[in-house]
Short mmCIF file of C-alpha atoms in Angstrom, two decimals:
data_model
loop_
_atom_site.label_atom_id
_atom_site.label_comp_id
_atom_site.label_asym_id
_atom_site.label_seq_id
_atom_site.Cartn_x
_atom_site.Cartn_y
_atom_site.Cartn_z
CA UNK A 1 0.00 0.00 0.00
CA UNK A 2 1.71 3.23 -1.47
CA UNK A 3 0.94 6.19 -0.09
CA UNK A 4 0.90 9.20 -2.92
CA UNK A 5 3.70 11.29 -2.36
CA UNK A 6 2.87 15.02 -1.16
CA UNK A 7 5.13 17.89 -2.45
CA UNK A 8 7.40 18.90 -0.19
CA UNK A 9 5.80 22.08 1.86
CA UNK A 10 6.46 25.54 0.22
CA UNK A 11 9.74 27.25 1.97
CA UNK A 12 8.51 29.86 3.80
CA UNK A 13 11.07 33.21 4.67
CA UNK A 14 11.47 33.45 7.92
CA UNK A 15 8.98 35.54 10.55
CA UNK A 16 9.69 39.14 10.32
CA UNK A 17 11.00 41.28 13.33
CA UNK A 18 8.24 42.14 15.48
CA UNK A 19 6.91 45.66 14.14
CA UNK A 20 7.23 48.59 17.44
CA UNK A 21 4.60 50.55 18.12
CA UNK A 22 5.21 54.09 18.92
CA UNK A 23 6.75 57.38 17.76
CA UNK A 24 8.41 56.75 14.24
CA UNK A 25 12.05 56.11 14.75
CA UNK A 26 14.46 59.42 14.50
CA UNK A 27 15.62 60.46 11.05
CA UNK A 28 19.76 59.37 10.95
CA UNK A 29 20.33 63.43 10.36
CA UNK A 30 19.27 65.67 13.33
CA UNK A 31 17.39 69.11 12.73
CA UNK A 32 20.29 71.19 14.31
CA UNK A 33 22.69 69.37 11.90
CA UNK A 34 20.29 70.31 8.85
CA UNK A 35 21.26 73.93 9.73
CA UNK A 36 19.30 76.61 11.20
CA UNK A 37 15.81 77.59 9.55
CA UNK A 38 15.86 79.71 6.85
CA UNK A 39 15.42 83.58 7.64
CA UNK A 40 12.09 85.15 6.78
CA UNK A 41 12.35 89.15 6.96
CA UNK A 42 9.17 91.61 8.11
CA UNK A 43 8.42 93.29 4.82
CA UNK A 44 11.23 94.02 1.22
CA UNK A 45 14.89 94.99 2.63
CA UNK A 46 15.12 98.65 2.70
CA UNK A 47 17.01 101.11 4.07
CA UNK A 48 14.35 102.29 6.57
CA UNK A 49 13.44 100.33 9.52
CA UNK A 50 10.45 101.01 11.70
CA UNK A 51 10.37 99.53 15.25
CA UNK A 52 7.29 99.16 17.43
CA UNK A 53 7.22 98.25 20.41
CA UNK A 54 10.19 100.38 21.78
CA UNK A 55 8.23 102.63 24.08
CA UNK A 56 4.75 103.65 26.05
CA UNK A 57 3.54 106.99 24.31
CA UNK A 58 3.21 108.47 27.47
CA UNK A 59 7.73 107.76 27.54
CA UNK A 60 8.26 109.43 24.49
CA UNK A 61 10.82 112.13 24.83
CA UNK A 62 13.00 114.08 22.26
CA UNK A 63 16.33 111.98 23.63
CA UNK A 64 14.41 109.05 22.34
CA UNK A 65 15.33 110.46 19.07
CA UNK A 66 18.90 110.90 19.70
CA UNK A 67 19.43 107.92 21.84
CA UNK A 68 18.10 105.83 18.77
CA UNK A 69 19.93 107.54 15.85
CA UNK A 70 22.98 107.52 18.23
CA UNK A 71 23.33 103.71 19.08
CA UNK A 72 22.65 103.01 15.70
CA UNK A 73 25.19 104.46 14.12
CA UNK A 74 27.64 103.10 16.23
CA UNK A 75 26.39 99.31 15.76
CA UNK A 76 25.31 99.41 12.57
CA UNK A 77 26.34 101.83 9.90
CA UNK A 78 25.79 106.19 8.94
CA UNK A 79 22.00 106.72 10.13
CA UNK A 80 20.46 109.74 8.04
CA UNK A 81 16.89 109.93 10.06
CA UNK A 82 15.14 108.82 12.61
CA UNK A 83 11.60 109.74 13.38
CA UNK A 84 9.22 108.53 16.09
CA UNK A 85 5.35 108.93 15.55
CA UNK A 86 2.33 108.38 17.98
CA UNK A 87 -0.28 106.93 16.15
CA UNK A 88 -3.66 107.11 17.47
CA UNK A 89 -4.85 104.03 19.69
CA UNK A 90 -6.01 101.28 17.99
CA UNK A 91 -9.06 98.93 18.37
CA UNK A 92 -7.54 97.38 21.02
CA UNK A 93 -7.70 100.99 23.08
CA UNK A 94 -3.58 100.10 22.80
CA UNK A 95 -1.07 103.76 21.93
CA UNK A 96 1.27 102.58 19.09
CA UNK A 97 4.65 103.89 19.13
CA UNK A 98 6.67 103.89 15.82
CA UNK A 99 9.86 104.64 15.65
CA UNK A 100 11.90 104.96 12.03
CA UNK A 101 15.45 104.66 11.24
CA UNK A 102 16.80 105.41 7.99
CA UNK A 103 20.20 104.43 7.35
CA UNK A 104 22.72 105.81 4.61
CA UNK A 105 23.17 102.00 3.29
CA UNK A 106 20.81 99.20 2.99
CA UNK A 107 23.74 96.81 4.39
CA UNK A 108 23.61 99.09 7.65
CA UNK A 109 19.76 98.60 7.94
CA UNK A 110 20.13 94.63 7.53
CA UNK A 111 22.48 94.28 10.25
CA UNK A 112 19.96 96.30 12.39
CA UNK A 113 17.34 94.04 11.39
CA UNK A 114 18.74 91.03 12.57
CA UNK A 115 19.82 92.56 15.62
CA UNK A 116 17.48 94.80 16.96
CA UNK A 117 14.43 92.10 15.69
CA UNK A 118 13.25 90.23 19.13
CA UNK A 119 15.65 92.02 21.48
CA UNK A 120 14.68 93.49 24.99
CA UNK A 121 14.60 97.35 25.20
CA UNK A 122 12.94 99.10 28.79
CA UNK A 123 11.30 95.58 29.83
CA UNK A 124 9.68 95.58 25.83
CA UNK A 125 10.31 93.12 23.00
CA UNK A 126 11.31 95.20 19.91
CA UNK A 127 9.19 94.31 16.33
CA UNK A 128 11.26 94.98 13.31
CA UNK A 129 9.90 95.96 9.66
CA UNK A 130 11.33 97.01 6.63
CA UNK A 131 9.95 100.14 5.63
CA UNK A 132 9.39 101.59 1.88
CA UNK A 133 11.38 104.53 1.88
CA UNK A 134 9.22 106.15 -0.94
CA UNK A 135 6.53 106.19 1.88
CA UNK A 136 8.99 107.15 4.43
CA UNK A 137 9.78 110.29 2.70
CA UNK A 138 6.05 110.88 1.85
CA UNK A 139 5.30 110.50 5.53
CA UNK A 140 2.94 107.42 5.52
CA UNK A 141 3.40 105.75 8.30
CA UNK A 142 1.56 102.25 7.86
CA UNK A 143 3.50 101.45 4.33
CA UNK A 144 5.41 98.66 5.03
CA UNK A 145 8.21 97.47 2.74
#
């Protein structure tokens, strides 16, 4: 009595690792090797800044002016003007103080920019914007760059 002869069984590949469950694993490359983020700027490079944020209306003073144009120039390049403008409050009820600096060289104003842009001034974190410098000489003060 012969019994039929079965194929042998199909080779199989071997189980697979088990699969983890839980955050993906980290990329081989870190984000602070990558290199930093790339550097978006606050309105068209120009050679006129405006800062907000600098100052309460009610602190506005004429050394303002000079104390601006002054440190400026020493950091950052010639600066030809600087102007500071109380605009009326806004919706909020909130005073805005403006403050712009016009520099001699557009070079001058980036280095501002990127140093002035989130730093600390009287207890108040400086906004930076470039400023069209058309406007500027017009004397509009919401045109930004």
């Amino acid at each position: 009595n012969a019994q039929p002869q079965m194929p042998p069984p199909a080779m199989l590949p071997p189980p697979a690792s088990p699969v983890a469950l839980g955050p993906p694993p980290a990329p081989a490359a870190s984000a602070a090797a990558a290199g930093p983020a790339p550097l978006t700027f606050r309105g068209r490079p120009s050679k006129v800044l405006l800062l907000r944020n600098m100052s309460a209306a009610s602190e506005v003073d004429d050394s303002l002016v000079a104390d601006v144009g002054t440190e400026c120039s020493a950091k950052y390049g010639e600066v030809v003007d600087v102007q500071v403008r109380v605009m009326p409050p806004g919706e909020d009820g909130a005073e805005d103080v403006r403050v712009y600096v016009r520099f001699a060289k557009q070079s001058s104003a980036m280095r501002a920019y990127l140093d002035l842009d989130g730093r600390f001034f009287n207890e108040r974190q400086l906004a930076v914007w470039f400023f069209e410098e058309d406007a500027f000489e017009a004397g509009h003060p919401g045109v930004l760059a």
